[in-house]
PDB file of C-alpha atoms and ligand atoms in Angstrom:
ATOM      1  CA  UNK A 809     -53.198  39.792  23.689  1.00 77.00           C
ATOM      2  CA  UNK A 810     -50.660  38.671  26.262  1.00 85.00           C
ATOM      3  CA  UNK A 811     -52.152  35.024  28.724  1.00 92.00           C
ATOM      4  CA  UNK A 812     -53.044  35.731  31.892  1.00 95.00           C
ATOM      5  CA  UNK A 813     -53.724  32.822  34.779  1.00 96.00           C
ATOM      6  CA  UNK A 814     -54.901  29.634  33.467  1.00 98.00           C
ATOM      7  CA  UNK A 815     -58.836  29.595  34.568  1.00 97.00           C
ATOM      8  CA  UNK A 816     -59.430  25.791  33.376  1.00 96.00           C
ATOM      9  CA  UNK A 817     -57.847  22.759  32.051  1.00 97.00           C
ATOM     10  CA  UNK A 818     -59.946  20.684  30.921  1.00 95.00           C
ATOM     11  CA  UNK A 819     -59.669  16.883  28.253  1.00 93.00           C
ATOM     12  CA  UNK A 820     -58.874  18.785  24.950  1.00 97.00           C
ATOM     13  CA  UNK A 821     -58.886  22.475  25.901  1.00 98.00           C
ATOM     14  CA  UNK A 822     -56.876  25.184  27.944  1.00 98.00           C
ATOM     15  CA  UNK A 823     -58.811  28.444  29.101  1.00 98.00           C
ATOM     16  CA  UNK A 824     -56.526  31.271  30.209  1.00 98.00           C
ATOM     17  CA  UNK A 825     -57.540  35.071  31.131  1.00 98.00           C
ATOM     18  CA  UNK A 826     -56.578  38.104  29.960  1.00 98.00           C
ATOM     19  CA  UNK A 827     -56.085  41.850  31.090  1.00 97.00           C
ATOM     20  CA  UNK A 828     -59.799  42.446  30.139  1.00 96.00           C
ATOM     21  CA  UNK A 829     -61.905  40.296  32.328  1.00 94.00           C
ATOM     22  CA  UNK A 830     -64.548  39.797  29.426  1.00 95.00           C
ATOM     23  CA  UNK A 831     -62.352  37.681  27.202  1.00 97.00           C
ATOM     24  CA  UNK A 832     -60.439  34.982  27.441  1.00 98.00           C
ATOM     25  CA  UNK A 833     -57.851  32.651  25.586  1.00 98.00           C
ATOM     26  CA  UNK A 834     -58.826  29.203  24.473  1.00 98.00           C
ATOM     27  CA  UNK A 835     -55.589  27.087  24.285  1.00 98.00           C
ATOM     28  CA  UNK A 836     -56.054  23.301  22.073  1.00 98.00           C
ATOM     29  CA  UNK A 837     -54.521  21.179  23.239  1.00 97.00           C
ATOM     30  CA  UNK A 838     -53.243  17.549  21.254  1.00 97.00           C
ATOM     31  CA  UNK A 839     -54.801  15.140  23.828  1.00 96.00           C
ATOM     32  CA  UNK A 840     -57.658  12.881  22.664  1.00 96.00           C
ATOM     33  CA  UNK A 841     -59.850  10.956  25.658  1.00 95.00           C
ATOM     34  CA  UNK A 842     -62.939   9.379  24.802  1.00 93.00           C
ATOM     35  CA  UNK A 843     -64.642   6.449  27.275  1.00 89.00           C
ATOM     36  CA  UNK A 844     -65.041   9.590  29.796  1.00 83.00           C
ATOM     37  CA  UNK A 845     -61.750   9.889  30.123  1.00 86.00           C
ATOM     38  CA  UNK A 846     -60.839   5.887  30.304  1.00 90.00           C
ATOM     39  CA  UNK A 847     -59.118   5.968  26.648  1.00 94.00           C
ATOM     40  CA  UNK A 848     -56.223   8.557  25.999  1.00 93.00           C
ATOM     41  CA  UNK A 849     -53.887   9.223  23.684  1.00 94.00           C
ATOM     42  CA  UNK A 850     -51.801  12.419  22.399  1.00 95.00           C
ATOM     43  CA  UNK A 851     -52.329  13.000  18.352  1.00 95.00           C
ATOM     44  CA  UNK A 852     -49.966  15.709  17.087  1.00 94.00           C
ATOM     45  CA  UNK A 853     -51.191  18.332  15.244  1.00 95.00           C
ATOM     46  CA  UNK A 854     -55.155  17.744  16.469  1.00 96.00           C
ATOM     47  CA  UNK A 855     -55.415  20.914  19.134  1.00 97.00           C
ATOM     48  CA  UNK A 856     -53.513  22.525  15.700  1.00 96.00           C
ATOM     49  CA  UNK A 857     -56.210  21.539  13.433  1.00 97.00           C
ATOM     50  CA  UNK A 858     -59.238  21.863  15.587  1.00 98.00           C
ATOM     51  CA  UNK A 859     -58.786  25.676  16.363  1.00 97.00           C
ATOM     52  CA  UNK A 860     -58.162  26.101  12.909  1.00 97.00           C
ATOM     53  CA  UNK A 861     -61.664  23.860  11.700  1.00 98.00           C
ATOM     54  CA  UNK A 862     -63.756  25.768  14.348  1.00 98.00           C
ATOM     55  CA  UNK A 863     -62.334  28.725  13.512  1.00 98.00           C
ATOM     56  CA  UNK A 864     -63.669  28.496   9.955  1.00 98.00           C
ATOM     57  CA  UNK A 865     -67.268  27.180  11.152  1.00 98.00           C
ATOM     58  CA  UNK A 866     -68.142  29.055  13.807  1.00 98.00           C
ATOM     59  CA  UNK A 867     -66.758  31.988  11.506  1.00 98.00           C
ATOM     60  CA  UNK A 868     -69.140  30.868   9.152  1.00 98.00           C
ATOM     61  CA  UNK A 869     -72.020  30.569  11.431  1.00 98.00           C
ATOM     62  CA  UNK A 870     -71.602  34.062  12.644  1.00 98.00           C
ATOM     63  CA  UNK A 871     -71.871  35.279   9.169  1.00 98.00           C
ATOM     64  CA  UNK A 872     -75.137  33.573   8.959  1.00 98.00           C
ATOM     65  CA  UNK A 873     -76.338  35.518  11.771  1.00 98.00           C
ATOM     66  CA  UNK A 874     -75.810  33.340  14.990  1.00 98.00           C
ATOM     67  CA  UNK A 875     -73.994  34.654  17.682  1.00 98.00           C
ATOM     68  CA  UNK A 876     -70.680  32.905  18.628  1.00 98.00           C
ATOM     69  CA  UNK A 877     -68.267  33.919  21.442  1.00 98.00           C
ATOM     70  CA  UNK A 878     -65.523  33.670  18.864  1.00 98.00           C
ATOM     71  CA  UNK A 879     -63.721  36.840  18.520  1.00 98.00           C
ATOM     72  CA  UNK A 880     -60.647  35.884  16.317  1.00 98.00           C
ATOM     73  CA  UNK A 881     -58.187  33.054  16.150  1.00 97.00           C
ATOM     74  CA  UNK A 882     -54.436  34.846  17.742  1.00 97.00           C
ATOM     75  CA  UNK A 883     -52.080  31.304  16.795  1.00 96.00           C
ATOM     76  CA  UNK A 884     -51.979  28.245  15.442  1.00 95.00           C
ATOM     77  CA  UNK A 885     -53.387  27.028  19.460  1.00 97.00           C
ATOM     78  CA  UNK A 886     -55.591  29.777  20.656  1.00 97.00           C
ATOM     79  CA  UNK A 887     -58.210  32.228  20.114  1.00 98.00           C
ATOM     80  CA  UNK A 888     -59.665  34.579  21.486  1.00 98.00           C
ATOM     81  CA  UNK A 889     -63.372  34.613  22.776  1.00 98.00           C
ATOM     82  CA  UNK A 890     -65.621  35.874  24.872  1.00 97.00           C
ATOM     83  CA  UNK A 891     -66.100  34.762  28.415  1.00 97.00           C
ATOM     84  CA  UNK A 892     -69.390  32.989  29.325  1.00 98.00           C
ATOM     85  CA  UNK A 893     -71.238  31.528  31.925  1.00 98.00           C
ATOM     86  CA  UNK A 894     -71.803  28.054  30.208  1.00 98.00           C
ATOM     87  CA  UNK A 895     -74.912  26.095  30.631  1.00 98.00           C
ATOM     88  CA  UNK A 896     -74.140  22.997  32.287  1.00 98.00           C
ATOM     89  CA  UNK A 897     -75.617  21.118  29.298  1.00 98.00           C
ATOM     90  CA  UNK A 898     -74.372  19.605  26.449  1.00 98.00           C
ATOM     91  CA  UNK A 899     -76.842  19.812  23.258  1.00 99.00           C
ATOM     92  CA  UNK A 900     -76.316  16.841  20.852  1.00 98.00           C
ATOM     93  CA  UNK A 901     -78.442  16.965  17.573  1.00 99.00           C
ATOM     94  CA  UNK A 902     -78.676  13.898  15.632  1.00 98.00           C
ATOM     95  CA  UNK A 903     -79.184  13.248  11.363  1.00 98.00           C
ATOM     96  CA  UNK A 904     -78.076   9.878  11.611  1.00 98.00           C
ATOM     97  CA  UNK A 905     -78.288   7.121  13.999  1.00 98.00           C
ATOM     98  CA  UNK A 906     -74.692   5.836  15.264  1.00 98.00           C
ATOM     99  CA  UNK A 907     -72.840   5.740  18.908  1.00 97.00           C
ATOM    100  CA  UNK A 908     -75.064   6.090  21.916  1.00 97.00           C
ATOM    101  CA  UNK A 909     -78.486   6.099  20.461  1.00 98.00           C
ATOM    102  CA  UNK A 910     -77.842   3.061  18.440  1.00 98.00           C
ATOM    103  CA  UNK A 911     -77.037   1.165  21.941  1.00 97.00           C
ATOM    104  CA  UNK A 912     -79.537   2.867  24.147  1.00 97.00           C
ATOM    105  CA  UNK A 913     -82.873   2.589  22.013  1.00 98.00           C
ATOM    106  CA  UNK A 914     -81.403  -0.396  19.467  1.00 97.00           C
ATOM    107  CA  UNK A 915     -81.991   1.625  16.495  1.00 97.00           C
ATOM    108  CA  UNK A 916     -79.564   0.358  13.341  1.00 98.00           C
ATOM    109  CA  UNK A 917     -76.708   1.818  12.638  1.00 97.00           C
ATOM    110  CA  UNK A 918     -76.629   4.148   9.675  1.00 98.00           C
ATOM    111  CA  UNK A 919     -80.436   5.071  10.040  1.00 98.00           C
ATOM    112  CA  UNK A 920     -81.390   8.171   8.496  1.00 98.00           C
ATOM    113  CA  UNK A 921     -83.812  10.178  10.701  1.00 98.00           C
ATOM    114  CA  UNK A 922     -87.083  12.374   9.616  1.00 98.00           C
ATOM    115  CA  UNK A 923     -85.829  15.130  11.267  1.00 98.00           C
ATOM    116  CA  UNK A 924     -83.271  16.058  13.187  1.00 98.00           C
ATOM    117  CA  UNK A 925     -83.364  14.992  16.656  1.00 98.00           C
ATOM    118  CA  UNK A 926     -82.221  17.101  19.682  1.00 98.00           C
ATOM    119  CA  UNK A 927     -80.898  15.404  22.828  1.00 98.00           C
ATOM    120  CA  UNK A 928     -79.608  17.005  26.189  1.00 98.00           C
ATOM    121  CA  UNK A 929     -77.113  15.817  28.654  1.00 98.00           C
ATOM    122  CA  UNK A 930     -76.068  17.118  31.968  1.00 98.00           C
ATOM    123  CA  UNK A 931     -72.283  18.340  31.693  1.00 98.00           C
ATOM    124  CA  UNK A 932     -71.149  16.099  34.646  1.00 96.00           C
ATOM    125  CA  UNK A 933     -68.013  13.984  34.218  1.00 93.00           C
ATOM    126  CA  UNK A 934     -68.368  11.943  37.247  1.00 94.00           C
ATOM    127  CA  UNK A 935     -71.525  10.649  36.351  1.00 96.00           C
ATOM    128  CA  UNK A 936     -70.839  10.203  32.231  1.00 94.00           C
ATOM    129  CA  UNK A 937     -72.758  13.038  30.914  1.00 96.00           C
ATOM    130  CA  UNK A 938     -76.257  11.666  31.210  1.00 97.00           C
ATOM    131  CA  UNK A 939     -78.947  12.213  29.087  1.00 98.00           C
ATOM    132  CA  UNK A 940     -81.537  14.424  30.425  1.00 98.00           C
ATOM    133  CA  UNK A 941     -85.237  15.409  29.882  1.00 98.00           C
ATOM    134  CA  UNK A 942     -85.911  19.391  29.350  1.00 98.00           C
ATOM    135  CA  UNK A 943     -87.998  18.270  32.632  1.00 98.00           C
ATOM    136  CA  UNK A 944     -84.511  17.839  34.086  1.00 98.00           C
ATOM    137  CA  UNK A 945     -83.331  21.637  33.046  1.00 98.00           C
ATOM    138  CA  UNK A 946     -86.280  23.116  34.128  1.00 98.00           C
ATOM    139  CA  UNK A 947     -86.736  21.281  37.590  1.00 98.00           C
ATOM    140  CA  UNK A 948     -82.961  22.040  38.654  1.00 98.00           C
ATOM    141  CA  UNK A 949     -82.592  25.909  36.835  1.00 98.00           C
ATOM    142  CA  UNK A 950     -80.101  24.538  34.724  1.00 98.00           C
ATOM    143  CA  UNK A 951     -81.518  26.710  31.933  1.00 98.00           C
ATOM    144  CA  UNK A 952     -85.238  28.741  31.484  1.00 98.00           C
ATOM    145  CA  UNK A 953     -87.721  27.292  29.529  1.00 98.00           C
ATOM    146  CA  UNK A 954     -87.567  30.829  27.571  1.00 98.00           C
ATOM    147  CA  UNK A 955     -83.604  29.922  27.325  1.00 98.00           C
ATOM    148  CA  UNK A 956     -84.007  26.636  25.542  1.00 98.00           C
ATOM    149  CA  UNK A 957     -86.763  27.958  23.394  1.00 98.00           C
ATOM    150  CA  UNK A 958     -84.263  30.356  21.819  1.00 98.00           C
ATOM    151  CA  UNK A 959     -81.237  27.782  21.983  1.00 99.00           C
ATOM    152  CA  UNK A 960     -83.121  24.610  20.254  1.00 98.00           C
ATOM    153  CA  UNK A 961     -84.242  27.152  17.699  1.00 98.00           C
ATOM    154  CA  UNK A 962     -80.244  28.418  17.181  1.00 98.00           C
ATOM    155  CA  UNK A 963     -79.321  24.005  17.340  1.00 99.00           C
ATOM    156  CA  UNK A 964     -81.620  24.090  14.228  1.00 98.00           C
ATOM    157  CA  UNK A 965     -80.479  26.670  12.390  1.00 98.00           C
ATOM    158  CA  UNK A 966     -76.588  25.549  13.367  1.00 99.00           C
ATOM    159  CA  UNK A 967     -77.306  21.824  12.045  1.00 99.00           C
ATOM    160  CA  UNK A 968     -78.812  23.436   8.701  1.00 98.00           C
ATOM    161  CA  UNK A 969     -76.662  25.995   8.090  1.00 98.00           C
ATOM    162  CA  UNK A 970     -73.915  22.530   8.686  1.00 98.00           C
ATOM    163  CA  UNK A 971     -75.480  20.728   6.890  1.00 98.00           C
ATOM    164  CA  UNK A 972     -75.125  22.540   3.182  1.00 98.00           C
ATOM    165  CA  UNK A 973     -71.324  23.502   4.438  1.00 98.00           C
ATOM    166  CA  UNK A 974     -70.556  19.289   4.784  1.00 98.00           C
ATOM    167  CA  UNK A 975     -72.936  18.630   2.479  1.00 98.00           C
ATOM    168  CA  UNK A 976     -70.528  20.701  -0.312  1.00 98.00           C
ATOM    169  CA  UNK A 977     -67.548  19.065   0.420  1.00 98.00           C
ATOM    170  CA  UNK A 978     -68.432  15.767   0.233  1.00 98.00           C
ATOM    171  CA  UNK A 979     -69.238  14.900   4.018  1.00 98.00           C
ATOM    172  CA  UNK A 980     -72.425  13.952   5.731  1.00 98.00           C
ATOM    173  CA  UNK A 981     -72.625  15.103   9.017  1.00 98.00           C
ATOM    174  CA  UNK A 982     -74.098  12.844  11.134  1.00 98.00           C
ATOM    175  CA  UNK A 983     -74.439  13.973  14.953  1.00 98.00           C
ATOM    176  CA  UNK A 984     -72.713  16.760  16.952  1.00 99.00           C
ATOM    177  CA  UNK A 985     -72.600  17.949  20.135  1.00 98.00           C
ATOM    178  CA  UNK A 986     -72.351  21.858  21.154  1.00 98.00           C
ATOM    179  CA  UNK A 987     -72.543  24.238  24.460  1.00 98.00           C
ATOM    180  CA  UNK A 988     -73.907  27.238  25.181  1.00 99.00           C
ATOM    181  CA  UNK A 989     -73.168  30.216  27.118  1.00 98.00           C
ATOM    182  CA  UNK A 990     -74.674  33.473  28.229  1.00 98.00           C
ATOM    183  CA  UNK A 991     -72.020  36.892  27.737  1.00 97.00           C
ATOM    184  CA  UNK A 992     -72.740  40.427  28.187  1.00 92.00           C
ATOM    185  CA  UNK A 993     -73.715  42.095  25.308  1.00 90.00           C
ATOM    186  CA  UNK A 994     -72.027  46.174  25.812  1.00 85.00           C
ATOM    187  CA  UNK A 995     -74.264  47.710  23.259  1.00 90.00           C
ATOM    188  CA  UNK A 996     -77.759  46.352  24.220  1.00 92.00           C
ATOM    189  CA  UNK A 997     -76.818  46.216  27.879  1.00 93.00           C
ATOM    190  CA  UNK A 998     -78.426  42.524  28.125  1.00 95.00           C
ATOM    191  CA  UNK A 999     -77.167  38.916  28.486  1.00 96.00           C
ATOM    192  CA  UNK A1000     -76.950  36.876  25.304  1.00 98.00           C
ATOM    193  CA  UNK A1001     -77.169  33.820  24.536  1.00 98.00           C
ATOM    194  CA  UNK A1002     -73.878  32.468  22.663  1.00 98.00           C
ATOM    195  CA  UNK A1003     -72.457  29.374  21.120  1.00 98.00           C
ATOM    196  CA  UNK A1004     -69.415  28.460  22.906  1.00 98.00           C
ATOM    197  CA  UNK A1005     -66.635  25.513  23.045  1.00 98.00           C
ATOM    198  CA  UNK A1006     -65.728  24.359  19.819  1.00 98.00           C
ATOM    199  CA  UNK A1007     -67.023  22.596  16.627  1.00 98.00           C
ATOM    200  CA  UNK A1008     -64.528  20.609  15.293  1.00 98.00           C
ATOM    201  CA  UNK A1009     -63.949  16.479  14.510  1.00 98.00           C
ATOM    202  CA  UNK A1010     -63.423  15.712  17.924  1.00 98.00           C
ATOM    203  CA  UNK A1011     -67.228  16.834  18.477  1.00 98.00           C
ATOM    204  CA  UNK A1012     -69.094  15.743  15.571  1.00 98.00           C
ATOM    205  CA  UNK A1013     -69.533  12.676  13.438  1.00 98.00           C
ATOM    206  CA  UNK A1014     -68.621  13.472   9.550  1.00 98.00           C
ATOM    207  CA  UNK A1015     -68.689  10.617   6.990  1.00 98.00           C
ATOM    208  CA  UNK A1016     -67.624  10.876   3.895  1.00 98.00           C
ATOM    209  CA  UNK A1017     -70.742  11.154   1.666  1.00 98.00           C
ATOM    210  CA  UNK A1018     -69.300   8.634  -0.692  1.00 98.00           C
ATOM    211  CA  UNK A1019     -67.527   5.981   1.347  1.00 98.00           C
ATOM    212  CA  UNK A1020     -69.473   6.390   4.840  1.00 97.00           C
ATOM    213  CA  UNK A1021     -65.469   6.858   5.702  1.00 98.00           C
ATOM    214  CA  UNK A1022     -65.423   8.022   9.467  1.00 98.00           C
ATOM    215  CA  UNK A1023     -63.185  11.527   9.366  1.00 98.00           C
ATOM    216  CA  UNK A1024     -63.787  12.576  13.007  1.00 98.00           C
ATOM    217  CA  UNK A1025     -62.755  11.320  16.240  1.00 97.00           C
ATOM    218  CA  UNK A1026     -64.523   7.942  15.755  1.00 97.00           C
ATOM    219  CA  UNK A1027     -60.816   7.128  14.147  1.00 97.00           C
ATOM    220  CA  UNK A1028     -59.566   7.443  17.769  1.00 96.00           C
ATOM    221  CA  UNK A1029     -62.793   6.360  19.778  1.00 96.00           C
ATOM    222  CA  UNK A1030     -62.597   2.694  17.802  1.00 96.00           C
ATOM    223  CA  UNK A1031     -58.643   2.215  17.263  1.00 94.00           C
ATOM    224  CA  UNK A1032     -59.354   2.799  12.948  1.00 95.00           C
ATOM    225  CA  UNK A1033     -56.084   4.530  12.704  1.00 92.00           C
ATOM    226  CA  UNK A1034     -54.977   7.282  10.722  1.00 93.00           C
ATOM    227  CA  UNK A1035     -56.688  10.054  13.130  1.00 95.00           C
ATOM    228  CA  UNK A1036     -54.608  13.078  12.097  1.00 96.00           C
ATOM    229  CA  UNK A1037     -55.168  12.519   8.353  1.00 95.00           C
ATOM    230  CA  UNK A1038     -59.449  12.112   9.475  1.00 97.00           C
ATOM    231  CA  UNK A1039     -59.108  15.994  10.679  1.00 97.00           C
ATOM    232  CA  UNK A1040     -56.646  16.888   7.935  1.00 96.00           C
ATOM    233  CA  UNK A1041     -58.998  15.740   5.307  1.00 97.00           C
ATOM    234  CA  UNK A1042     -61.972  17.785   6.909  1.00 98.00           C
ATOM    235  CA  UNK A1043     -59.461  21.079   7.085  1.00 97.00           C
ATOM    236  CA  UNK A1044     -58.710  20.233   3.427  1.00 96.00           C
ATOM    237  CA  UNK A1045     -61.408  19.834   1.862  1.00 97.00           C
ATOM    238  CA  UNK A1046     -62.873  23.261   4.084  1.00 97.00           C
ATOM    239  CA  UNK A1047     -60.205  25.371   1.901  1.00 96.00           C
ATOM    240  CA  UNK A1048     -58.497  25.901   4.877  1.00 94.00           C
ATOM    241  CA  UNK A1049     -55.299  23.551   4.508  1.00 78.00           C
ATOM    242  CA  UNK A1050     -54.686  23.473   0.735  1.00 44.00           C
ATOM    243  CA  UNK A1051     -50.949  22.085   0.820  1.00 51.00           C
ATOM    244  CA  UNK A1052     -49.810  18.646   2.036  1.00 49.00           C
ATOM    245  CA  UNK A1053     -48.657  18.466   5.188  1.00 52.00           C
ATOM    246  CA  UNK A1054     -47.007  15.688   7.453  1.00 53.00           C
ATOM    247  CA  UNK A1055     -48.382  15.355  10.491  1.00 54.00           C
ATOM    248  CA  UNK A1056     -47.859  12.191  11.519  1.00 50.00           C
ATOM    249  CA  UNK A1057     -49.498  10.861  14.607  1.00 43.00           C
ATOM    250  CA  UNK A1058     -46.596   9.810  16.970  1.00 44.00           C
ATOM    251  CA  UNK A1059     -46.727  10.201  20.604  1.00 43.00           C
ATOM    252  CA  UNK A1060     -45.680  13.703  22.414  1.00 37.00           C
ATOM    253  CA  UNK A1061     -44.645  16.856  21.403  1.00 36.00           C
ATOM    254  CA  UNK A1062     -42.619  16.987  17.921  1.00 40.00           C
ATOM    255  CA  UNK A1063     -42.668  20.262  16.200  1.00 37.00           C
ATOM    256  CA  UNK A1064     -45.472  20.372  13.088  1.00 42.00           C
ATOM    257  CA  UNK A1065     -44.540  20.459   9.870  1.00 41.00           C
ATOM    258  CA  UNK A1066     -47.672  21.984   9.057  1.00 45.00           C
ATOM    259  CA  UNK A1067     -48.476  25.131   6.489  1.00 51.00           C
ATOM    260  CA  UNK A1068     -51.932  26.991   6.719  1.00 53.00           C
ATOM    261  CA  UNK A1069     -53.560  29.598   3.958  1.00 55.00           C
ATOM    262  CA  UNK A1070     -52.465  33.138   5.841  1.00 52.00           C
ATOM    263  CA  UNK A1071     -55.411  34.792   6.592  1.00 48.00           C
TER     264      UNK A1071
HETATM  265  N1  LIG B 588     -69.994  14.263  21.811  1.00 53.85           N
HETATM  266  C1  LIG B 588     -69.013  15.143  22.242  1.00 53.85           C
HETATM  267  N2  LIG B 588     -68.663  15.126  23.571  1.00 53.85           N
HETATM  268  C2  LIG B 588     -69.228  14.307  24.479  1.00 53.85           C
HETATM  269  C3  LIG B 588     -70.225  13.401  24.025  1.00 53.85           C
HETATM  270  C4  LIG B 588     -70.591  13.406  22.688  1.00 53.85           C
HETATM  271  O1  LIG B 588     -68.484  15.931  21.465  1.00 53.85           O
HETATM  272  O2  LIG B 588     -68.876  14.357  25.669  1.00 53.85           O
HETATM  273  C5  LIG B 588     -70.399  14.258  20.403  1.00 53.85           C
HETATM  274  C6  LIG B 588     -69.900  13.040  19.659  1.00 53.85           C
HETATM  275  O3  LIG B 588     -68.660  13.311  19.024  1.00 53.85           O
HETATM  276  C7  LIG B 588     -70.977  12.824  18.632  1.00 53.85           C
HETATM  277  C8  LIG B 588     -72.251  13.326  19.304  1.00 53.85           C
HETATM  278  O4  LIG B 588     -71.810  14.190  20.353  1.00 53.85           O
HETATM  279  O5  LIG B 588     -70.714  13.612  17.489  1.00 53.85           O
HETATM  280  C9  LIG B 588     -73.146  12.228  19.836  1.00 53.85           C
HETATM  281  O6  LIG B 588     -72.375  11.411  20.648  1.00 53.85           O
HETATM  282  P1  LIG B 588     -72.932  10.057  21.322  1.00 53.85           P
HETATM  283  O7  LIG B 588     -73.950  10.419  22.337  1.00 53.85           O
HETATM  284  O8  LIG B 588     -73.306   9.082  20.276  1.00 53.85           O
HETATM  285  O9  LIG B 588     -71.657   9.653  22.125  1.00 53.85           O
HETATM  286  P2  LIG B 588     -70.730   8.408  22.226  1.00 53.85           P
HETATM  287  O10 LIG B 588     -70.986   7.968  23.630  1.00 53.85           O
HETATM  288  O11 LIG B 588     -71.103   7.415  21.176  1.00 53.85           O
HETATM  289  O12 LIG B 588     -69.382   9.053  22.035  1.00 53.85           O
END
């Protein structure tokens, strides 16, 4: 599938189009920003790593029946998915209480919720993502009530289903953010909604179950070092990076050293 015209750049990711105006390539890229866009850094081998990691997940979501608009991975940088008008909301679910919601509401650090809780915030960089009420969706159509009905229903069923995947390799996962999108569906001649963007480290909170060790972008987010080997750990212990690698996390643009199971 040859790249047509870059359609977006955006902090981690490169879209590009393709002959068929339904899909389109999504390019990672190695940049890290985090502050809204006030911290940033370049950590080799992380675009490498985190289209491999979602890759395997939302592969792995799709085989437990919820519908991605991941078609299939083409390099070590890009897949291919399929084009969708994305809600202008990002959907963060919460297990554990850390980052935002421990400053906003003063709740400790570390505590373990009843259930998992669902937050929304309006996909607007200039104003810092802010949270947002369903009130907020409704009032300014930026999804139907019928649409986030069926989307906090597939946030559930995402978190569980992620849940027992971290939960067998040793990792708690302990927030995450995803988007949504809505792509035509050829066979049943409708709109669907689909999970788009990316799961990955650089959009969740994982802990090691044991150590509370922070193997997601947190590394970057609060200067603990070691970033690459966070993410490489994850992709390890998935099954998806069995041999030792040595990515190191240096500045711009070395090659990678870096060996992945063939599919
Ligand atoms: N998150 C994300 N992108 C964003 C904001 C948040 O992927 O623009 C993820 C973040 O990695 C974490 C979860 O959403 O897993 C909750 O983030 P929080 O609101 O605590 O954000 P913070 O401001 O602390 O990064």
């Amino acid at each position: 599938m040859n790249k047509g015209k870059k359609l977006y750049e955006g902090k981690a990711k490169i879209l590009y189009g393709t002959k068929d105006k339904d899909l389109i390539i999504q390019h990672f890229k190695d940049d890290a920003t985090a502050f809204n866009n006030l911290k940033k850094s370049s950590v080799e081998g992380k675009g490498v790593l985190n289209n491999r990691i979602s890759e395997h997940i939302l592969s792995n979501l799709s085989q437990c029946g919820i519908k991605t608009h991941f078609i299939k991975r083409l390099n070590m940088r890009e897949q291919l998915i399929k084009k969708a008008e994305i809600f202008p909301i990002e959907f963060i679910v919460r297990n554990i209480a850390t980052g935002s919601l421990t400053k906003r509401l003063g709740i400790p650090e570390g505590t373990v919720l009843n259930k998992p809780l669902l937050e929304y915030c309006f996909k607007k960089d200039d104003l810092n993502d802010p949270l947002i009420s369903k009130e907020h969706i409704f009032s300014f159509e930026w999804a139907t009530e019928e649409d986030i009905k069926e989307i906090d229903k597939m946030t559930l069923r995402i978190n569980d289903i992620l849940i027992g995947l971290f939960r067998g390799i040793g990792i708690k996962l302990v927030d995450f953010k995803i988007e949504y999108g809505k792509t035509w569906n050829k066979d049943t001649e409708k709109k669907e909604i689909v999970l788009a963007d990316e799961i990955s480290p650089d959009t969740c909170r994982l802990w090691d179950s044991k150590t509370e060790k922070k193997l997601d972008k947190d590394r970057f987010r609060k200067d603990l070092g070691n970033i690459i080997q966070g993410y490489q750990e994850v992709a390890r212990r998935l099954g998806i990076m069995p041999e030792e690698t040595n990515i190191s996390e240096v500045n711009f643009g070395k090659t990678i050293p870096i060996k992945f199971k063939k599919k």
